[in-house]
Short mmCIF file of C-alpha atoms in Angstrom, two decimals:
data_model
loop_
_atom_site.label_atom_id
_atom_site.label_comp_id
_atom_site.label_asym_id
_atom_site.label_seq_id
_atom_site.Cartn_x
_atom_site.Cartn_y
_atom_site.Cartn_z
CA UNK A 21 45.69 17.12 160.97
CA UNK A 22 48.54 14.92 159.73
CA UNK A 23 51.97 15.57 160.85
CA UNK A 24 55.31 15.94 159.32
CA UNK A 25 57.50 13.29 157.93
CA UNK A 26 58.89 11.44 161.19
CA UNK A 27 62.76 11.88 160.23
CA UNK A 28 61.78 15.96 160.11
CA UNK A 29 65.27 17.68 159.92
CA UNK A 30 64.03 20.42 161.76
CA UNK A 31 62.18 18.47 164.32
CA UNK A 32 58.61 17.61 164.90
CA UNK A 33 56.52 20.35 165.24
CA UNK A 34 55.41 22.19 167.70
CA UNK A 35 52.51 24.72 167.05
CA UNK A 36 50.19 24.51 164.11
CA UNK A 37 48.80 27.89 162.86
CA UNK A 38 46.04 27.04 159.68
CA UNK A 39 44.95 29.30 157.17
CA UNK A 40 43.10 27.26 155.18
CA UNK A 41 45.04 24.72 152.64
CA UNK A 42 48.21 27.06 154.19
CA UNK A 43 49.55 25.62 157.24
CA UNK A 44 51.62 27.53 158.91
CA UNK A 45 53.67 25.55 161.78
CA UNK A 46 56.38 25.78 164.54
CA UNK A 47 59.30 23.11 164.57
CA UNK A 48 62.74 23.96 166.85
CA UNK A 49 64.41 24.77 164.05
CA UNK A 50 61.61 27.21 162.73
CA UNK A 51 60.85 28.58 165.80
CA UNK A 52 64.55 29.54 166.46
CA UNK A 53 64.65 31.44 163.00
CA UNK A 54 61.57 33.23 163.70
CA UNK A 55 62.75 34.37 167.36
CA UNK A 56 65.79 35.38 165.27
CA UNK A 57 63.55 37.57 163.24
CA UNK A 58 61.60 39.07 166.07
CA UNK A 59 64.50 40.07 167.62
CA UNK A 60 66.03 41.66 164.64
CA UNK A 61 62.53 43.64 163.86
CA UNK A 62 62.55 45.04 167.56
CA UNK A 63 66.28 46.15 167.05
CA UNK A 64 64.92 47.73 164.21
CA UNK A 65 62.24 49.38 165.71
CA UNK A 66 63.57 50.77 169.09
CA UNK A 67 66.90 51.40 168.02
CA UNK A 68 68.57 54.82 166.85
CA UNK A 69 70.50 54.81 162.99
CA UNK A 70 74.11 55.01 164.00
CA UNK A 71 75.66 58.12 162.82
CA UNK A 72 79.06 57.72 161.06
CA UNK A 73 81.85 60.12 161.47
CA UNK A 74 84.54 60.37 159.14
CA UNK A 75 88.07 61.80 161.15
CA UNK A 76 90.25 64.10 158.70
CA UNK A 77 93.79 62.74 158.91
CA UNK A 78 96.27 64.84 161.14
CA UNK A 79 94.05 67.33 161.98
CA UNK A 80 90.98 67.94 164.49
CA UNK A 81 87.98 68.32 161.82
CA UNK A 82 85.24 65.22 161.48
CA UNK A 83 82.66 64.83 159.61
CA UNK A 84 79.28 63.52 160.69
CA UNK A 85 76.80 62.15 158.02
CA UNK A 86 73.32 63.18 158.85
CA UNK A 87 69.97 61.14 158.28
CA UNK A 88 67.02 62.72 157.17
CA UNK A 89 63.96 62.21 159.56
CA UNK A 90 62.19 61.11 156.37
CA UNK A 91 64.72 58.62 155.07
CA UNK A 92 65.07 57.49 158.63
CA UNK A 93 60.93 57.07 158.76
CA UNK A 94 60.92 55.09 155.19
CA UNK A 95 64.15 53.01 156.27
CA UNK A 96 62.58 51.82 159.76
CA UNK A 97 59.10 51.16 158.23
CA UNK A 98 60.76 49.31 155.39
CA UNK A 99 63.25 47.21 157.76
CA UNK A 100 59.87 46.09 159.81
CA UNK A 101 58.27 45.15 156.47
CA UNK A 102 61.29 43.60 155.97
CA UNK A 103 61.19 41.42 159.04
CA UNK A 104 57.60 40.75 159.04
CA UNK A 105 58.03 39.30 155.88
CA UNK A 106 61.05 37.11 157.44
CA UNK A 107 58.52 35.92 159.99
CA UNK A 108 56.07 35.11 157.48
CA UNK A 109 58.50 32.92 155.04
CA UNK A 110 60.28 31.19 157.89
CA UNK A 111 57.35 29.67 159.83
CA UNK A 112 55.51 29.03 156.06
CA UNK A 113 54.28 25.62 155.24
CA UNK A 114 53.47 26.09 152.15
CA UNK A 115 55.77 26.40 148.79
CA UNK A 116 53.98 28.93 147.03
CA UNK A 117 53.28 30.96 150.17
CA UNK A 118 56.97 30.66 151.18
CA UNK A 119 58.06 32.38 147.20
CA UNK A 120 55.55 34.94 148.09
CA UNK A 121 57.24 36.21 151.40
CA UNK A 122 61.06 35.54 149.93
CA UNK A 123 59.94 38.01 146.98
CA UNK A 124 58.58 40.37 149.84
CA UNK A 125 61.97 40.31 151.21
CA UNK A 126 63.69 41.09 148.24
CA UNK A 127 61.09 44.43 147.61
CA UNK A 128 61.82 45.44 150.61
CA UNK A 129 65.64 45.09 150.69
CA UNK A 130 65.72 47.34 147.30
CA UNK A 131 63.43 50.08 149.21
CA UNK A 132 65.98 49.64 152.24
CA UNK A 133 68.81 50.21 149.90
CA UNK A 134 66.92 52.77 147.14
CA UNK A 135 66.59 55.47 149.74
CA UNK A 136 70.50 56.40 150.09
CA UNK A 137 71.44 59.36 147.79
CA UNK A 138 75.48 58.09 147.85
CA UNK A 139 76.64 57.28 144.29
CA UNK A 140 78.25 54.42 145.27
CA UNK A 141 75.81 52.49 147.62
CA UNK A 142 73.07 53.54 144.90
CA UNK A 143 75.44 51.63 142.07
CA UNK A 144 75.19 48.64 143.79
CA UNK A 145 71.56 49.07 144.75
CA UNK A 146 71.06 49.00 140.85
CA UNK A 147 72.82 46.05 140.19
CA UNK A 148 71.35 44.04 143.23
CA UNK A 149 67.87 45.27 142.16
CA UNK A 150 68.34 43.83 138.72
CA UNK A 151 69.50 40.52 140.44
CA UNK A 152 66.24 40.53 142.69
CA UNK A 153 63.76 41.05 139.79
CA UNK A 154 65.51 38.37 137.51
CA UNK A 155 65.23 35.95 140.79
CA UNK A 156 61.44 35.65 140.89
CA UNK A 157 61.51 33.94 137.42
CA UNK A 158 63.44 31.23 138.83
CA UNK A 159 61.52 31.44 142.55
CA UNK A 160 58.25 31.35 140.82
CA UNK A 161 59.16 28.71 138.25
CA UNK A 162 60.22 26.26 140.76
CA UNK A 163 57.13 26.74 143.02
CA UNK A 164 55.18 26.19 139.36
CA UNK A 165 57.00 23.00 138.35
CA UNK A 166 56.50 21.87 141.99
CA UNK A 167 52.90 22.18 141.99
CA UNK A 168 52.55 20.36 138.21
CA UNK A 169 55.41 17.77 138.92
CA UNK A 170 53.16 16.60 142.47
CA UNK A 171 50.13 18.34 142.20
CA UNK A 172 49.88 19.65 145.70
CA UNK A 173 52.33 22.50 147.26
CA UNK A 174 51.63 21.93 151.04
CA UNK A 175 55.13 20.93 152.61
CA UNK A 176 53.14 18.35 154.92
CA UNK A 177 52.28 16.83 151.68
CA UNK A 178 55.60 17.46 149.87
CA UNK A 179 58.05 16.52 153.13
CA UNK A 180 56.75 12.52 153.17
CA UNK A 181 58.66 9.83 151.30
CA UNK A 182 55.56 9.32 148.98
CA UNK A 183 56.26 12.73 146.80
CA UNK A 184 59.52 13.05 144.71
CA UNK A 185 59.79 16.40 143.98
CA UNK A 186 62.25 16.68 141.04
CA UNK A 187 65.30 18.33 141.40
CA UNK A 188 65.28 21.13 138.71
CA UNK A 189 62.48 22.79 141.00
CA UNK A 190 65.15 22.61 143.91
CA UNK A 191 67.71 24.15 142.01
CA UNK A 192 64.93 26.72 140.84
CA UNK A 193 63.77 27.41 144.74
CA UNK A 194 67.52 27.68 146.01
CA UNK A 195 68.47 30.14 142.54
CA UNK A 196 65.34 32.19 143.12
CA UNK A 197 66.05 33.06 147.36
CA UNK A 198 69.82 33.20 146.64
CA UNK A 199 68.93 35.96 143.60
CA UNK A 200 66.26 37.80 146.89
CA UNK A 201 68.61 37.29 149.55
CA UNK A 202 71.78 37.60 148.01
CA UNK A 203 72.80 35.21 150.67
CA UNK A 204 76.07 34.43 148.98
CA UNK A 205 76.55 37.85 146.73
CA UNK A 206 78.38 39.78 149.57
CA UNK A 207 80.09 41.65 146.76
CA UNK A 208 77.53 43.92 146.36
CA UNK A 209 76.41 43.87 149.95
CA UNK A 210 79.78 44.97 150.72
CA UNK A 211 79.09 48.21 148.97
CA UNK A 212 75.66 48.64 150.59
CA UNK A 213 76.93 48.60 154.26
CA UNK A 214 79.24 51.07 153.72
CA UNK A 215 76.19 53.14 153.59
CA UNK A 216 75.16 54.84 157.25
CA UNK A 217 71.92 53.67 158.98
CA UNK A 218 73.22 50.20 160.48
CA UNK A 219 70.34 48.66 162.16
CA UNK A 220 68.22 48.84 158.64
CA UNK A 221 70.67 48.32 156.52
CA UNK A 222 71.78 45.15 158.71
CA UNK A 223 67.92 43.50 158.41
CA UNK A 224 69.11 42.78 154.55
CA UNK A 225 71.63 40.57 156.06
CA UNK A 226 69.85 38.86 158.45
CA UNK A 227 66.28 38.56 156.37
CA UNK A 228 68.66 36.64 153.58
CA UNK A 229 70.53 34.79 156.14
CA UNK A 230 67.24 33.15 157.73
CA UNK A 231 65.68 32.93 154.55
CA UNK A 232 68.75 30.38 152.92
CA UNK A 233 68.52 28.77 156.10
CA UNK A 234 64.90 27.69 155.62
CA UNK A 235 65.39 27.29 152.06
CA UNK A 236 67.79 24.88 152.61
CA UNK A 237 65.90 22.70 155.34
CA UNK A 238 62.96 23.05 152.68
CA UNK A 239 64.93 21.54 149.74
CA UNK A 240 66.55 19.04 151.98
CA UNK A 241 63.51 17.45 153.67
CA UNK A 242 61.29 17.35 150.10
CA UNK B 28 101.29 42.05 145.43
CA UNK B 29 101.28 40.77 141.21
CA UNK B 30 99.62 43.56 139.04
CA UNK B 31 95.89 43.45 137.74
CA UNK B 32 94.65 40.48 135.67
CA UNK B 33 97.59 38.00 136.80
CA UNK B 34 98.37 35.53 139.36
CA UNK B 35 96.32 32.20 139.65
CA UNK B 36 93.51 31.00 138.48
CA UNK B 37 91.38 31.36 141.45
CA UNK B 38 92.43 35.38 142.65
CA UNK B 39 91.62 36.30 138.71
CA UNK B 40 88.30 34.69 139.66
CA UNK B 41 87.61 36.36 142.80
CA UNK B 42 89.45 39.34 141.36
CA UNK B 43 86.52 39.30 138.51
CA UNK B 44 84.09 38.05 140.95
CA UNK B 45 84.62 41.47 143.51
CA UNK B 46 83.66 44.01 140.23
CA UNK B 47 79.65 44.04 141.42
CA UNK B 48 79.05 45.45 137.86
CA UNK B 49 79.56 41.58 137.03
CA UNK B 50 76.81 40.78 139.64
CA UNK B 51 73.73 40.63 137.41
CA UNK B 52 76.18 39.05 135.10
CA UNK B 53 77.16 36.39 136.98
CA UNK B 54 74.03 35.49 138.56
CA UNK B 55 72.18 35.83 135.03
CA UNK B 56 74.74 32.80 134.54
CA UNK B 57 73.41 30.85 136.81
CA UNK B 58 69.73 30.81 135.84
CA UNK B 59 70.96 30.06 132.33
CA UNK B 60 73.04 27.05 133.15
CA UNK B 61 70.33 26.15 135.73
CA UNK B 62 67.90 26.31 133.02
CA UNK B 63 69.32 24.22 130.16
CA UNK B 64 69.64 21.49 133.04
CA UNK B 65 65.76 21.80 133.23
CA UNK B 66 65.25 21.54 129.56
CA UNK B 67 67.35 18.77 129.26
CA UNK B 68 65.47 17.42 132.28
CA UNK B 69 62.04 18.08 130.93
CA UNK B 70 61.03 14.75 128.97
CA UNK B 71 61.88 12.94 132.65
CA UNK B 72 59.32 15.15 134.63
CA UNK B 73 55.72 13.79 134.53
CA UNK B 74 52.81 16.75 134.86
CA UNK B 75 50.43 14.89 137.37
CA UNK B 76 47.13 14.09 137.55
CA UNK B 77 46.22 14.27 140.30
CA UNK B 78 45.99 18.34 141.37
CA UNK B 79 44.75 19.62 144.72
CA UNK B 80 43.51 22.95 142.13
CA UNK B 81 42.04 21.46 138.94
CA UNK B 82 41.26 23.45 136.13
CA UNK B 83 38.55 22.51 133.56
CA UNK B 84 38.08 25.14 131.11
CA UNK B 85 33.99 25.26 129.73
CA UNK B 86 34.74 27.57 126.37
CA UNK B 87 30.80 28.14 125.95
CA UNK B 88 30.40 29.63 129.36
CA UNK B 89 30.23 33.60 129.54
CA UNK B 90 32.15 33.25 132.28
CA UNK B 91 34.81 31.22 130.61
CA UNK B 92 37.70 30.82 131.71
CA UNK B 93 37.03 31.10 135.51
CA UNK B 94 33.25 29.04 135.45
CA UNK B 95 33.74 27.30 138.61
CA UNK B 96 30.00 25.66 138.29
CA UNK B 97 27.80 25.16 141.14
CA UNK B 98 24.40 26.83 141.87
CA UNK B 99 24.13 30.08 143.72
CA UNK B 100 23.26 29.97 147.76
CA UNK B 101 24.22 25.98 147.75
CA UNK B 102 27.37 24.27 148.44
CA UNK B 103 29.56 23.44 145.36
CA UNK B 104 31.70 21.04 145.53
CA UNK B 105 35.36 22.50 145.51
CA UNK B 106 38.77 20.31 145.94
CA UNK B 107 41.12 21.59 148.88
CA UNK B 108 43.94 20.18 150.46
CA UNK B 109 42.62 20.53 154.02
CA UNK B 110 39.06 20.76 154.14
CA UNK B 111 38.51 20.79 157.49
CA UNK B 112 40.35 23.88 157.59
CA UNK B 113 37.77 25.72 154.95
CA UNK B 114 33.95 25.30 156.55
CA UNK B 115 32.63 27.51 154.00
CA UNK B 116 34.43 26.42 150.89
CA UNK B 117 32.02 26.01 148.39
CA UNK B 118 29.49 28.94 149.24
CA UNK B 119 30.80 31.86 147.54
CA UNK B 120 31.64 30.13 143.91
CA UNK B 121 28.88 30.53 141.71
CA UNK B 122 27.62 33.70 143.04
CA UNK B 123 27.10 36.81 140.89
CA UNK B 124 26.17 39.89 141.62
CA UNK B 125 22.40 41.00 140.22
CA UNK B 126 24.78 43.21 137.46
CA UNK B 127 27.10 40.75 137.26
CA UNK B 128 24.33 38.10 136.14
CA UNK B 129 22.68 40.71 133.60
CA UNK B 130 26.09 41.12 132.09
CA UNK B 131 26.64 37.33 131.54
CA UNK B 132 23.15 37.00 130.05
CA UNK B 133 24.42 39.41 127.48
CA UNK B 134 27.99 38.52 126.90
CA UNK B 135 30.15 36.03 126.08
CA UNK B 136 32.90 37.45 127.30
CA UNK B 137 32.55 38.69 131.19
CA UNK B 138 35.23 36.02 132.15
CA UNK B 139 38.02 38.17 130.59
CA UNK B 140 36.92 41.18 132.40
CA UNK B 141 39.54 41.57 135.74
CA UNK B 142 36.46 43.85 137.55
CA UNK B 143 36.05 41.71 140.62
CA UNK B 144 32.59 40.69 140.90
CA UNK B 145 31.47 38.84 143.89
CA UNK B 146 31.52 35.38 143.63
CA UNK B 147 32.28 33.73 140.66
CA UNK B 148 35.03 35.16 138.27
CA UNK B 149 36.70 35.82 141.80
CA UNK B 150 38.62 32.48 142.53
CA UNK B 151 37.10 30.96 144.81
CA UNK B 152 40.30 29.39 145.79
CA UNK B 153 42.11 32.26 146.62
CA UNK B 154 39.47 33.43 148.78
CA UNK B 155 38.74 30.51 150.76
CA UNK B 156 41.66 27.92 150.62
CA UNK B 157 44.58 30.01 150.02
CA UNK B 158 43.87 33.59 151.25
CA UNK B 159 46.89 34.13 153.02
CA UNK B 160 48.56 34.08 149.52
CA UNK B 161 46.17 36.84 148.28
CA UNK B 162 47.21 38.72 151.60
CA UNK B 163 50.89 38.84 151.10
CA UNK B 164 50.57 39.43 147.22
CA UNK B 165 48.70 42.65 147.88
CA UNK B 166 51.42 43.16 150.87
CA UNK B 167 54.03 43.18 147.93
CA UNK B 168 51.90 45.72 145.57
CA UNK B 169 51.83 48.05 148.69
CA UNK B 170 55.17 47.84 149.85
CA UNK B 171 56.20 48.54 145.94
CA UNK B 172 53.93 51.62 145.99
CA UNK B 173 55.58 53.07 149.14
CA UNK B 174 58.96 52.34 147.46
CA UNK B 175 57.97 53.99 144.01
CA UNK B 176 56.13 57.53 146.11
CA UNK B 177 58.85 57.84 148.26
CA UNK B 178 61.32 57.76 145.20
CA UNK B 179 59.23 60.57 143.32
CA UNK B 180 58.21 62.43 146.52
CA UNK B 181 62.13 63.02 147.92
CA UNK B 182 63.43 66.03 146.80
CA UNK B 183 66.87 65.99 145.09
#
C-alpha cells in the first residue's frame, strides 16, 4: 500500500480501512472530524427533542409545542442516517465515494427538515430542497471530469504532485457540497432552526460543517 | 434605521441576500457562472488515456454494451486500482446464468435489459473493486423511500 503525498495537509495517516479500489483511511485531521461525527450521532441518539415554550406577554399562559412520537421516531432515525453518512464522507478516500455520502447528507437533511408541518420552516425546506437536488449536477460533474481529466479517482492517486487535477472540477466539488451542506446558506437555515426538535435539527449543521471542512482539505491537497 | 431598498451597496445585498425565496436563485447563479468558466475551460482539459475503468464497447456482442469478455469459471483479466485489495477480481465477469446464456443465444439485445443477471451484464466493477459505492447508492434509494412513505403515510 502506498501512502499519501508526504506534505499531507491533514497529516500522514494513521489507519487504513480497504474496500477494494476504495480506501478508506484515518489522518489527525480526519480522525478528529469523524470523532466529531460520532459524537454528534450519539447526541442524537440518547438525547430527548427539546420542547419549546412560547411565554404570552404580561400574562401567566405558555405554550408548549408538542412532538409527535412518530415525527420524533423519523427525525432521530433520519439524524443517525444523517451522521452515518458524515462518518462515511469524512474518512472517504475516494472522490466518487466521497459525492456519494455528501449527496446522502443532503437526502437526509431534506427528510430532517420535510417532517415539520410549520408553514414557515416547510417554506424554506422547499427552497433548500431545490438547492440540494440542483447540487448533485455540479457534485457529480466534478467527480466525472475528475475521473476523465486523470483517469483514476483514488485520493492516494489524486493527492501526489504527479496528477493535476484541473480546477473547474474543484470549483464543481466545492459548488456541489456547498449546494448539500448549505455550509454558507445560513439564510435558509435560519428559518429551519426556528423549528422545535434541536438535537436533529442541529445534525444539518454539523453534517455540512464537517463535510466543507473535508471538502476543503480535499480540493486543497489535489 | 433607512427604509427598504436603500442605504449602501452592501446592506441592499445582504438585504436581498436574507429573502431565502432568492436561495435557489442565487445559488442557481453560481453553477451558471461556474459553468461558463468550464466551457471556456474545456479546449485546455485533456480526457486521458490512461483509465483505471476502461470501456471498450463490442457492438456485435448480445451483450453489448456491458461485454466484459473473459471465459466463464477462469480468471479474466480486469484493470483495478489496487489489486491486491480485490483477490477475486476477475471470477465473476463473464458468467451467465443457464437463462441468461439461452437468452443471449437468441438476442441481440440482452445488454440493454437492466434485469440483473449474475455475472456478466452486472459490472463487474462495481461488485468487486468499488462495492462500497454500490452500498451507499442503494443507502440513498432507501433513505429516499423512507422520506417519500413517511410523507404519504402522516396524516394531515
Amino acid at each position: 500500500m502506498n501512502s499519501l503525498a508526504v506534505p499531507a495537509i491533514g497529516g500522514a495517516e494513521l489507519h487504513v480501512i480497504e474496500f477494494g479500489d476504495i480506501v478508506n483511511y484515518f489522518s489527525p485531521y480526519t480522525a478528529m472530524l469523524f470523532a466529531f461525527a460520532v459524537l454528534f450521532t450519539v447526541i442524537a441518539i440518547v438525547s430527548r427533542p427539546e420542547r419549546q415554550v412560547d411565554i404570552a406577554f404580561g400574562g401567566d399562559a405558555y405554550y408548549t409545542k408538542d412532538i409527535q412520537p412518530e415525527q420524533l421516531k423519523f427525525q432521530r432515525f433520519m439524524a443517525i442516517a444523517c451522521g452515518l453518512a458524515t462518518l462515511g464522507a469524512v474518512v472517504s478516500g475516494d472522490v466518487f465515494n466521497f459525492t456519494l455520502f455528501t449527496s446522502m447528507v443532503g437526502i437526509t437533511n431534506i427528510g430532517i427538515v420535510a417532517a415539520y408541518k410549520n408553514r414557515h420552516v416547510l417554506n424554506a425546506a422547499f427552497q433548500y430542497g431545490i438547492v440540494a437536488m440542483i447540487a448533485t449536477v455540479p457534485l457529480f460533474g466534478g467527480a466525472a471530469i475528475i475521473l476523465a481529466t486523470t483517469g483514476t479517482l483514488s485520493m492516494w492517486e489524486l493527492f501526489g504532485s504527479a496528477i493535476a487535477v484541473p480546477l473547474i472540477a474543484k470549483a464543481f466539488l466545492v459548488l456541489g457540497v456547498m449546494g448539500e451542506g448549505m455550509a454558507p446558506f445560513y439564510v435558509a437555515k435560519a428559518e429551519i432552526t426556528r423549528a422545535p426538535g434541536a438535537p436533529y435539527v442541529l445534525i444539518i449543521h454539523v453534517s455540512s460543517l464537517l463535510l466543507f471542512l473535508r471538502v476543503v482539505e480535499i480540493v486543497l491537497s489535489m | 434605521m433607512k427604509p427598504e431598498g436603500q442605504g449602501s451597496i452592501i446592506s441592499r445585498i445582504s438585504r436581498a441576500l436574507s429573502n431565502y425565496d432568492y436561495l435557489a436563485g442565487v445559488y442557481a447563479l453560481l453553477v451558471i457562472i461556474i459553468t461558463i468558466i468550464g466551457i471556456v475551460s474545456l479546449p485546455f482539459l485533456a480526457y486521458e488515456d490512461v483509465q483505471v475503468y476502461p470501456k471498450h464497447i463490442d457492438r456485435s456482442s448480445p451483450l453489448d454494451p456491458y461485454d466484459r469478455g473473459g471465459t466463464p469459471f477462469n480468471t479474466t483479466a480486469v484493470h483495478a486500482q489496487y489489486p491486491d485489495n480485490s483477490p477475486y477480481l476477475g471470477y465473476v465477469t463473464a458468467y451467465l446464468t443457464p437463462l441468461s446464456q439461452f437468452m443471449a443465444d437468441g438476442s441481440h439485445h440482452l445488454g440493454t435489459t437492466i434485469v440483473s443477471h449474475p455475472g456478466g451484464i452486472i459490472d463487474e466493477i462495481l461488485y468487486n473493486t468499488r462495492g462500497l459505492d454500490t452500498v451507499v447508492e442503494t443507502s440513498i434509494l432507501f433513505v429516499a423511500f423512507t422520506i417519500a412513505a413517511y410523507l404519504f403515510r402522516r396524516k394531515d
